[in-house]
GROMACS .gro file of C-alpha atoms in nm:
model
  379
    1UNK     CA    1   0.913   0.444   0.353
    2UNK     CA    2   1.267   0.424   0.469
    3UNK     CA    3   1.526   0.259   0.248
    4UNK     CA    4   1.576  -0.082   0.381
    5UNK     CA    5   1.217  -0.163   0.358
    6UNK     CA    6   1.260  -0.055  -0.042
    7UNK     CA    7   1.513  -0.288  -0.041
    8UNK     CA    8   1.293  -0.587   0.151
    9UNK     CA    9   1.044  -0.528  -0.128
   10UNK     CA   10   1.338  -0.560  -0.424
   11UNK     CA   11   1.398  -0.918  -0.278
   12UNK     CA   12   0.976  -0.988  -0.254
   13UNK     CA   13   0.986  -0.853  -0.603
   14UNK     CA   14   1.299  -1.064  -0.728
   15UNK     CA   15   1.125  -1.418  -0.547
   16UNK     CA   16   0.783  -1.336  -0.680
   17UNK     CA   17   0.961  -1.315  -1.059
   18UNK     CA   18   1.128  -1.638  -1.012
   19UNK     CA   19   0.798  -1.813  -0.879
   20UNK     CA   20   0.610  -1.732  -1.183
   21UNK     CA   21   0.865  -1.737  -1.493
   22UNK     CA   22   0.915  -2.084  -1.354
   23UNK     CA   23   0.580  -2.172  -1.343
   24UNK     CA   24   0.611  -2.293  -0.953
   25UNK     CA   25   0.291  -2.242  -0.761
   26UNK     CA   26   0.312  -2.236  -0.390
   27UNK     CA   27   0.036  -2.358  -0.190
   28UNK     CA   28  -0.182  -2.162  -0.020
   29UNK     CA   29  -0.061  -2.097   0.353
   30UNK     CA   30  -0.245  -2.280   0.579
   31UNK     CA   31  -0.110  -2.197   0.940
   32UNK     CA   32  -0.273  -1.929   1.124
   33UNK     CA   33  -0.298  -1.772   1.475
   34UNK     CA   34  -0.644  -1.850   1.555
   35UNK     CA   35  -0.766  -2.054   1.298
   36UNK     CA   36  -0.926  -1.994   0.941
   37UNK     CA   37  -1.191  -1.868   0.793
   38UNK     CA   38  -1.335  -2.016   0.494
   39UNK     CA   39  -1.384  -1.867   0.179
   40UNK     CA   40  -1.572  -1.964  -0.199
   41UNK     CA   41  -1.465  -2.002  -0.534
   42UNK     CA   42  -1.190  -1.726  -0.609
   43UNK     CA   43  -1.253  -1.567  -0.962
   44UNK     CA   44  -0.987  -1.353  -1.118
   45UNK     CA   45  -1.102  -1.026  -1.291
   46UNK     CA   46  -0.827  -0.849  -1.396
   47UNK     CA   47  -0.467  -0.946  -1.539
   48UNK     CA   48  -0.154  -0.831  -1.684
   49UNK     CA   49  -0.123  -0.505  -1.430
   50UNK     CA   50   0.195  -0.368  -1.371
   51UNK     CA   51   0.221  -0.291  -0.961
   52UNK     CA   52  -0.096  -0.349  -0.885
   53UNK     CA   53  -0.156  -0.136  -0.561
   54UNK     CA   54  -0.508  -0.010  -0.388
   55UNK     CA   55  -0.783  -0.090  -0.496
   56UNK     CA   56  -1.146   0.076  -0.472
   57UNK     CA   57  -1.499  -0.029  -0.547
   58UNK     CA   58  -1.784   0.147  -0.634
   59UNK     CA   59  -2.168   0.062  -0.562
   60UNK     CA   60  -2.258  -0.104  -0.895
   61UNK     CA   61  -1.976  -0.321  -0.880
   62UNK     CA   62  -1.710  -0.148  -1.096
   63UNK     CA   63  -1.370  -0.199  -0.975
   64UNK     CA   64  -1.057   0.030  -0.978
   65UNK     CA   65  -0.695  -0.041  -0.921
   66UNK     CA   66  -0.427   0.196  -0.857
   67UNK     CA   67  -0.125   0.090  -1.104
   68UNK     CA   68   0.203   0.192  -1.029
   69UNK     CA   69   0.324   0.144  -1.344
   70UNK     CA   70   0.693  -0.024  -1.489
   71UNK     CA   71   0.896   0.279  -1.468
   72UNK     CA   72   1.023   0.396  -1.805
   73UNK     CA   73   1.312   0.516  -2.061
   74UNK     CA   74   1.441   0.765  -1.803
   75UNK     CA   75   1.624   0.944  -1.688
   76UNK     CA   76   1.768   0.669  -1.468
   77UNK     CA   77   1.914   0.741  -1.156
   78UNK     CA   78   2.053   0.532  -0.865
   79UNK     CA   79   1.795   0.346  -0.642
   80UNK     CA   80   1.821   0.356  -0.243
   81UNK     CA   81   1.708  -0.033  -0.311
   82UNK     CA   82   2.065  -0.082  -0.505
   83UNK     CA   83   2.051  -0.057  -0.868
   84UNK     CA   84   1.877   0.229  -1.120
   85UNK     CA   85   1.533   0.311  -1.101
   86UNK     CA   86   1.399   0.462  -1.440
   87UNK     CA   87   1.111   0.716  -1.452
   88UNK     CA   88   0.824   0.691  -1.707
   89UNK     CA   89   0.497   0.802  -1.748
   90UNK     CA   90   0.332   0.410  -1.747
   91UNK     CA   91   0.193   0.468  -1.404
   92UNK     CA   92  -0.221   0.433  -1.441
   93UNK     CA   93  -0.559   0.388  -1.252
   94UNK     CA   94  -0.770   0.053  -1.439
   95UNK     CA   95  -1.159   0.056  -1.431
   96UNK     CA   96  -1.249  -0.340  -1.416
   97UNK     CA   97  -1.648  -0.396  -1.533
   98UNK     CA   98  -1.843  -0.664  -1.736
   99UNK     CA   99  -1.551  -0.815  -1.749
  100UNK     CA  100  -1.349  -0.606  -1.906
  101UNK     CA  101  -1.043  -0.358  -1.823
  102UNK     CA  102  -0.925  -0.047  -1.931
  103UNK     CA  103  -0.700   0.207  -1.785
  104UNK     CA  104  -0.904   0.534  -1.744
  105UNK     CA  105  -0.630   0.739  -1.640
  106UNK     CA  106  -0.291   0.679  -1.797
  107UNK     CA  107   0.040   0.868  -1.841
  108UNK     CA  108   0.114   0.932  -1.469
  109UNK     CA  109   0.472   0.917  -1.281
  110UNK     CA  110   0.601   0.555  -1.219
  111UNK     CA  111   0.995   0.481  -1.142
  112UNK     CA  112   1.061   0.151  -1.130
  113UNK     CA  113   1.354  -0.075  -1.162
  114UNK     CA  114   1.596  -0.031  -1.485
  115UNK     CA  115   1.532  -0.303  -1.767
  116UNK     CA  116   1.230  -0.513  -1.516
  117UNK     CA  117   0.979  -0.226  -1.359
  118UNK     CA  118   1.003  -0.409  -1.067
  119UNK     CA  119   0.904  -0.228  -0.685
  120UNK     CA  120   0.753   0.051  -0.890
  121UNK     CA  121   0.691   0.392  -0.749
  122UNK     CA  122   0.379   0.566  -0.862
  123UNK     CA  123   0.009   0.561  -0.784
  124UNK     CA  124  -0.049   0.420  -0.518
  125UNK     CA  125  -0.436   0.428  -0.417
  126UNK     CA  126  -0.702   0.525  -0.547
  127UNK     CA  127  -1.119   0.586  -0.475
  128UNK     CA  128  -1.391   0.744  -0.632
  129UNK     CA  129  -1.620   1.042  -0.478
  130UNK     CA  130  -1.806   1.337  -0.585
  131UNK     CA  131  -1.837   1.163  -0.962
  132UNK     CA  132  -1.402   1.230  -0.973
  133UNK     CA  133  -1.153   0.936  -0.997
  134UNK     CA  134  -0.932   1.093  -0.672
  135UNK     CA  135  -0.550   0.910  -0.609
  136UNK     CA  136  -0.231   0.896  -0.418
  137UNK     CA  137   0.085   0.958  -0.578
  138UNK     CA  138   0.397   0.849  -0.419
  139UNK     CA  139   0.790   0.931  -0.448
  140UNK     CA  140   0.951   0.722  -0.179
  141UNK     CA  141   1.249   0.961  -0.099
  142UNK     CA  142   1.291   1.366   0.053
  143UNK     CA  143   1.076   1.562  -0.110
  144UNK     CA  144   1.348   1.787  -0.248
  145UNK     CA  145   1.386   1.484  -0.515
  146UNK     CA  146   1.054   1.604  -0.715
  147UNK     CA  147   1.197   1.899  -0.826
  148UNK     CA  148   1.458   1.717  -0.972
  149UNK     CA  149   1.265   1.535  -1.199
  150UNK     CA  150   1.113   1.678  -1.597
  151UNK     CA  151   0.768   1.788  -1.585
  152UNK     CA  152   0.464   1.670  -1.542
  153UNK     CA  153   0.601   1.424  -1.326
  154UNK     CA  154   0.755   1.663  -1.057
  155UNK     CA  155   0.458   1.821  -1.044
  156UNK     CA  156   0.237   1.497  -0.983
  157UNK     CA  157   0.461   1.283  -0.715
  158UNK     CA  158   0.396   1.278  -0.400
  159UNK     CA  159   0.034   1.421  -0.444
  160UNK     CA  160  -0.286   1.389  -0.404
  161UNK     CA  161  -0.457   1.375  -0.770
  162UNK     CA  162  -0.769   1.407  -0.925
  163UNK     CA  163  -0.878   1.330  -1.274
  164UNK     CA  164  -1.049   1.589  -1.493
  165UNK     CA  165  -1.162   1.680  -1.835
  166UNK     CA  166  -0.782   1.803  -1.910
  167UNK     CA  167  -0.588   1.537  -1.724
  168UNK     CA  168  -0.512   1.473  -1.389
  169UNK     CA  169  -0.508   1.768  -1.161
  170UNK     CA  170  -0.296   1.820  -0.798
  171UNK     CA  171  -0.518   1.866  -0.491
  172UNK     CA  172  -0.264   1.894  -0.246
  173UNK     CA  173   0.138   1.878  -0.264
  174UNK     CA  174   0.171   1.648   0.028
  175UNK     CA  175   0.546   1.615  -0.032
  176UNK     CA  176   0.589   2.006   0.031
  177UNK     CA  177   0.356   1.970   0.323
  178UNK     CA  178   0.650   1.667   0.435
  179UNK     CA  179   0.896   1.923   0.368
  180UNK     CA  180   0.765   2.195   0.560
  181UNK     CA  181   0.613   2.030   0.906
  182UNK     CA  182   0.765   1.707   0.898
  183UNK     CA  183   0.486   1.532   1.139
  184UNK     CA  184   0.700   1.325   1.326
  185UNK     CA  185   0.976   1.500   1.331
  186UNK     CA  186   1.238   1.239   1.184
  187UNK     CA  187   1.354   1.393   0.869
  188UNK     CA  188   1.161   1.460   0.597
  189UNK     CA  189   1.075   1.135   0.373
  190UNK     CA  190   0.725   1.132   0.219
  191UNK     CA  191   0.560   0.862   0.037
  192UNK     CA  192   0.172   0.868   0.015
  193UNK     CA  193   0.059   0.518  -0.023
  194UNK     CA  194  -0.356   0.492   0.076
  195UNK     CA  195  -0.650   0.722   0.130
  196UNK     CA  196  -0.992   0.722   0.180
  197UNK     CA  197  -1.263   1.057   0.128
  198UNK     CA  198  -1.436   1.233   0.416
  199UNK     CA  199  -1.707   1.393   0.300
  200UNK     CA  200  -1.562   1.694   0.052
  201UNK     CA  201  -1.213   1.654   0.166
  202UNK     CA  202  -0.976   1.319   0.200
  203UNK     CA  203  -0.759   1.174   0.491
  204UNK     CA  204  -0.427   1.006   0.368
  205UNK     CA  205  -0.169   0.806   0.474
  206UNK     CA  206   0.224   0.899   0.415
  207UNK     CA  207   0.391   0.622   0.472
  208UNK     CA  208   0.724   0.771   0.420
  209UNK     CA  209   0.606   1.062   0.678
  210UNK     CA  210   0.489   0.806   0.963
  211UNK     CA  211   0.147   1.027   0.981
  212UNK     CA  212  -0.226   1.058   0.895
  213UNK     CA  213  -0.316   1.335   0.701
  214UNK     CA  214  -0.652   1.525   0.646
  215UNK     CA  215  -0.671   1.714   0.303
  216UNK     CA  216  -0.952   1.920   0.326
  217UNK     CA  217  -1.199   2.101  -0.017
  218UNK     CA  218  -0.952   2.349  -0.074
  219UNK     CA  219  -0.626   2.104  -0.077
  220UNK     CA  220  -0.524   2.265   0.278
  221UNK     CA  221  -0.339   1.965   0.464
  222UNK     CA  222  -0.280   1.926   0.810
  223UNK     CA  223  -0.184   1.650   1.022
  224UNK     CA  224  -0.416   1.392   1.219
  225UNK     CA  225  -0.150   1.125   1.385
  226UNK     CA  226   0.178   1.034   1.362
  227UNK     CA  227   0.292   0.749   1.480
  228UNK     CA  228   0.567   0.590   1.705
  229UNK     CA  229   0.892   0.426   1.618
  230UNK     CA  230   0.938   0.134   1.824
  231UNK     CA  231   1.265  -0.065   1.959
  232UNK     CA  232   1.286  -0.390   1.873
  233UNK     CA  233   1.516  -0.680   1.919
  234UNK     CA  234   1.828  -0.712   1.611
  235UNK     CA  235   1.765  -1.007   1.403
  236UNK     CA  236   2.102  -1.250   1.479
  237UNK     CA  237   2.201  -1.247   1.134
  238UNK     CA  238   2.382  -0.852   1.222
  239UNK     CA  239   2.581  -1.022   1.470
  240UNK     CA  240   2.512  -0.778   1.709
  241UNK     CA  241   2.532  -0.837   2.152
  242UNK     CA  242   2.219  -1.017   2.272
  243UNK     CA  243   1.952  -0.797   2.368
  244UNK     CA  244   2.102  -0.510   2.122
  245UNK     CA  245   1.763  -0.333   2.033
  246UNK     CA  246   1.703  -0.149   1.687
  247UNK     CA  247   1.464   0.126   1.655
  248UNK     CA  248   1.190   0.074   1.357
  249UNK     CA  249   0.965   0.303   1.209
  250UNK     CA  250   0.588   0.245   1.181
  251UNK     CA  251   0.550   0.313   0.818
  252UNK     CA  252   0.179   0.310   0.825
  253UNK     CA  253   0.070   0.187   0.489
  254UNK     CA  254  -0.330   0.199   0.469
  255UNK     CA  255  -0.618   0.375   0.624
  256UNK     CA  256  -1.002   0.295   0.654
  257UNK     CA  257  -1.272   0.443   0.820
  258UNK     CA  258  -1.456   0.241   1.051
  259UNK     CA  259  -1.849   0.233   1.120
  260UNK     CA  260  -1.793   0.388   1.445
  261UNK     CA  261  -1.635   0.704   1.244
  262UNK     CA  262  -1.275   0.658   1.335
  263UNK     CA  263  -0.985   0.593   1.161
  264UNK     CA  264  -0.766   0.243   1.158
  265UNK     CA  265  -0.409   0.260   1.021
  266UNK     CA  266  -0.241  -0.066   0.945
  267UNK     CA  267   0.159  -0.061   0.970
  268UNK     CA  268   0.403  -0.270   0.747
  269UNK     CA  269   0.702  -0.179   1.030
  270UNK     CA  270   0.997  -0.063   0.900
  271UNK     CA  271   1.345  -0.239   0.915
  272UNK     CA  272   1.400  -0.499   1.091
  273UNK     CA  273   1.045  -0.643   1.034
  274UNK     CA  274   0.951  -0.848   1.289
  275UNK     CA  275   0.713  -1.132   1.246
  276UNK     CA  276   0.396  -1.051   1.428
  277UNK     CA  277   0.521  -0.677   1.532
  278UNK     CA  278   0.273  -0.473   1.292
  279UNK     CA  279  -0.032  -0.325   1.460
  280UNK     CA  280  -0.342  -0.162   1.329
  281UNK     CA  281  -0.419   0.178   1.489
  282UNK     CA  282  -0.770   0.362   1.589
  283UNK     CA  283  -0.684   0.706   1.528
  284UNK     CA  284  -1.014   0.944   1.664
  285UNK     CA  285  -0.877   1.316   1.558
  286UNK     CA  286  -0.775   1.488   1.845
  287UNK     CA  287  -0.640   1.201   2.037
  288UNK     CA  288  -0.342   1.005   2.013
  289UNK     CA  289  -0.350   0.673   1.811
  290UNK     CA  290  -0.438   0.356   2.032
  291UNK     CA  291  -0.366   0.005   1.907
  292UNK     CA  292  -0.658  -0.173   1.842
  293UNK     CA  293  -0.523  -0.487   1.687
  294UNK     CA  294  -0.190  -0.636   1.676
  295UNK     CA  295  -0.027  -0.953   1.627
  296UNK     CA  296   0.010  -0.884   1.228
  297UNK     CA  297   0.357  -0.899   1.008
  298UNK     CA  298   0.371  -0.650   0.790
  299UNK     CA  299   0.038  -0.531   0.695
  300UNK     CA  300  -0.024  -0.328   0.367
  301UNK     CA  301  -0.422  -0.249   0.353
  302UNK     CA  302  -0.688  -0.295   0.588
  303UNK     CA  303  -1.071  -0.262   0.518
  304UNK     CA  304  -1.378  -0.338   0.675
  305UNK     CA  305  -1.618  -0.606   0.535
  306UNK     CA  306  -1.980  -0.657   0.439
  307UNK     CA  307  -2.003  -0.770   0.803
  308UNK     CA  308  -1.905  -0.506   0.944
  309UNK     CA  309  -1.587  -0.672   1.063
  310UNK     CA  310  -1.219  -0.538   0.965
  311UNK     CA  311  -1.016  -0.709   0.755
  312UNK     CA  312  -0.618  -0.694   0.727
  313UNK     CA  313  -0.423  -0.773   0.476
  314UNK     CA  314  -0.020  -0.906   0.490
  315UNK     CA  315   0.206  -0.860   0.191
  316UNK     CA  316   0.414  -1.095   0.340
  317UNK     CA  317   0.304  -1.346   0.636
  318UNK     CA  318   0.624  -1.496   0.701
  319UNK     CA  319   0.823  -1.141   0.686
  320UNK     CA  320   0.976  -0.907   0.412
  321UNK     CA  321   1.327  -1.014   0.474
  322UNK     CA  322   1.227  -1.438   0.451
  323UNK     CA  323   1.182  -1.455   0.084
  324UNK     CA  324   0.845  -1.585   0.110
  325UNK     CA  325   0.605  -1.404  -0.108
  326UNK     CA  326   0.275  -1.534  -0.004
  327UNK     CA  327   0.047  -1.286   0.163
  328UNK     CA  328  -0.235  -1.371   0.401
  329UNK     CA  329  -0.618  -1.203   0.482
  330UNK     CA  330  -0.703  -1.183   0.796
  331UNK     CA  331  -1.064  -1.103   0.980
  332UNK     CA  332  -1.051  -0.958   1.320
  333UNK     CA  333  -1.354  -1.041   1.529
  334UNK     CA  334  -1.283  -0.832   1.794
  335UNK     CA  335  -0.999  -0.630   2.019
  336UNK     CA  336  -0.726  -0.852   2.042
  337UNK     CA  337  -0.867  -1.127   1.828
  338UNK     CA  338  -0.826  -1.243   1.453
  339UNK     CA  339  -0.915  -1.519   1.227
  340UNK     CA  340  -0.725  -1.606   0.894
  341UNK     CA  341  -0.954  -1.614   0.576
  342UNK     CA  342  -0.869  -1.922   0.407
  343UNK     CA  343  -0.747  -1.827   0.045
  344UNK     CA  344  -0.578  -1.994  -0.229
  345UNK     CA  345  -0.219  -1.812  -0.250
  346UNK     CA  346  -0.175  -1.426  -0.243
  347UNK     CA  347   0.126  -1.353  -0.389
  348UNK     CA  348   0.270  -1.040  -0.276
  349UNK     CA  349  -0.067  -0.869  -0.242
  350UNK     CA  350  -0.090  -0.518  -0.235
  351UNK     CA  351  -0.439  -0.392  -0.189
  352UNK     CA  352  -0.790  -0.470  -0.031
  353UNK     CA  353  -1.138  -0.334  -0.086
  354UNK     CA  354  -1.526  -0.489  -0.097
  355UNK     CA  355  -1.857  -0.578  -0.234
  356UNK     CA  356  -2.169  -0.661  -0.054
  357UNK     CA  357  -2.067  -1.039  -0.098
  358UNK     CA  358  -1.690  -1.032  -0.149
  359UNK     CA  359  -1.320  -0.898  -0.094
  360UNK     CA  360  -1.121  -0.795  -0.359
  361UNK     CA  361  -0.761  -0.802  -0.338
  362UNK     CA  362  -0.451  -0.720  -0.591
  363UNK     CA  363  -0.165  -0.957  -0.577
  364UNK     CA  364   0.162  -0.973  -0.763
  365UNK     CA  365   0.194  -0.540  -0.619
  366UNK     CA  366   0.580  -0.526  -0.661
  367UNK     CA  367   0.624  -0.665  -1.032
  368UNK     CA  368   0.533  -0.530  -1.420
  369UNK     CA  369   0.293  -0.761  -1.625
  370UNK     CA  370   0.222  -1.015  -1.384
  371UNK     CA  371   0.014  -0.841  -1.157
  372UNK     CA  372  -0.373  -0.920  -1.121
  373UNK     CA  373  -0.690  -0.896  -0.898
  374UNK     CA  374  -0.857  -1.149  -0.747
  375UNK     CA  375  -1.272  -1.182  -0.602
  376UNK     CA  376  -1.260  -1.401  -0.282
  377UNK     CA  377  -1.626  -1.425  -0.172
  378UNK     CA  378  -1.685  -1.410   0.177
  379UNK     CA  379  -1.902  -1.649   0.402
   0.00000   0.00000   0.00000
């Protein structure tokens, strides 16, 4: 993720923290595209998470979030956001059942903001298969900048983890793998950020990298997409000629796998974030990634639904760079065409998964102690 869309998510951060120390609710948004969806009572099951990110839930009903944690004591170093970013070790993945919450895996790499934890870096997303607790690691920067931090955390950033017996355990270094291929061939900048498993193996997005990755039993990655920067029109406020034309990278931030067996990749867009410019992508392995739905600003999960339908979720429906924090879920009903699910305020919301009855979806992703997850059932 490139370093003006860190800084778009400082300023989501910074409005979020000023909308709930002041105790001012917005309302829930109700403008849409095509309309709403409606939704039942919203329960919340989980509180008090610092940078709440993906979520993942399990047959029986048990919940998991990926935590990214409030940074720590250090050392500090300067942010590409502006201001010091701290590492600690408060990064952690949270089992929610029978109502109540406990953080099953604890101690892993967060950097967040000096002094607030804000816009945390850590883990990122997080699912559970073959009886493991498996997650995504991120680091936000070149992957040269893990070896400059103390261990264990340089060993566990931009990774692909898995919990075991003796702590959490690196299946695949998928900052090195940035380092030495560098998919789409724009630098190297790696930030895993969502991931789902294929059978004894995992596919990941790096949203830093701009690509779809496959990690397979043995933690051997290769690459399934990349995808395309895009030129889009300057905002006015750079002052730029008319027509002056920016390019913007995709910075893919979530993948799910479909019931037709391929892949869709929702995009947050990078800089300069253009309302409805984020698309999700069908990615089939061995072919080149085809939009399949667009229309979306800045998109940070996507998911498909007891009914078979997909779902996307927007961190920020009116745009990273307008100051409005409130998110919005949408449900596609087919190519082309999408449906807003009618929720009481998502603030900043950072991660989407499902029941057999409901969507589940983290909100408050980009600040410490104020983060939560909410159950929207679905009708």
């Amino acid at each position: 993720m490139r370093t003006r869309t860190l800084r778009a998510a400082t300023a989501v951060a910074a409005a979020i923290l000023l909308t709930v120390t002041t105790g001012v609710a917005a309302s829930a948004h109700d403008g849409g595209r095509h309309g709403h969806d409606k939704a039942g009572k919203v329960t919340t099951i989980a509180r008090g998470l610092d940078n709440p990110r993906g979520l993942y839930v399990t047959p029986d009903g048990t919940v998991y979030v990926a935590e990214a944690g409030r940074g720590g004591a250090g050392p500090c170093f300067p942010s590409p956001e502006g201001g010091t970013a701290c590492l600690g070790n408060s990064g952690a993945i949270t089992r929610i059942s029978h109502g109540k919450q406990t953080r099953v895996v604890k101690g892993l790499p967060s950097i967040g903001a000096e002094n607030t934890g804000e816009s945390a870096i850590g883990p990122s997303d997080v699912v559970v298969a073959q009886g493991r607790v498996t997650f995504t690691v991120g680091l936000g920067a070149d992957p040269a900048a893990a070896a400059g931090l103390p261990a264990p955390a340089s060993g566990r950033v931009a990774s692909l983890l898995t919990d075991t017996r003796r702590g959490p355990s690196r299946i695949a270094d998928l900052g090195a793998y940035e380092a030495a291929v560098d998919p789409d061939q724009d630098g190297p900048d790696t930030n895993p950020n969502s991931l789902v498993a294929k059978g004894k193996g995992y596919v990941v997005v790096d949203a830093g990298g701009n690509s779809l990755l496959s990690v397979d039993k043995r933690g051997v990655v290769s690459t399934l997409a990349t995808f395309p920067h895009r030129l889009v029109d300057a905002p006015p406020e750079l002052g730029l000629p008319p027509g002056t034309q920016l390019p913007m990278d995709a910075v893919p931030t979530s993948v799910t796998r479909g019931p037709d067996g391929a892949y869709y990749v929702g995009q947050l867009t990078g800089f300069p974030f253009p309302l409805g410019g984020a698309n999700v992508y069908r990615v089939v392995p061995g072919k080149k990634p085809t939009v399949y739905a667009s229309g979306f600003t800045n998109i940070i999960d996507v998911g498909f639904g007891p009914d078979g339908r997909l779902y996307v979720l927007e961190i920020a429906h009116n745009g990273l760079l307008s100051g409005d924090t409130t998110g919005a879920l949408w449900r596609v009903k087919g190519k082309g065409s999408a449906v807003q699910v009618k929720t009481p305020t998502l603030t900043a919301p950072g991660g989407l998964a499902f029941d057999k009855k409901a969507a589940y979806v983290s909100t408050g992703s980009v600040v410490a102690g104020l983060g939560s997850v909410v159950r929207i059932p679905l009708r």
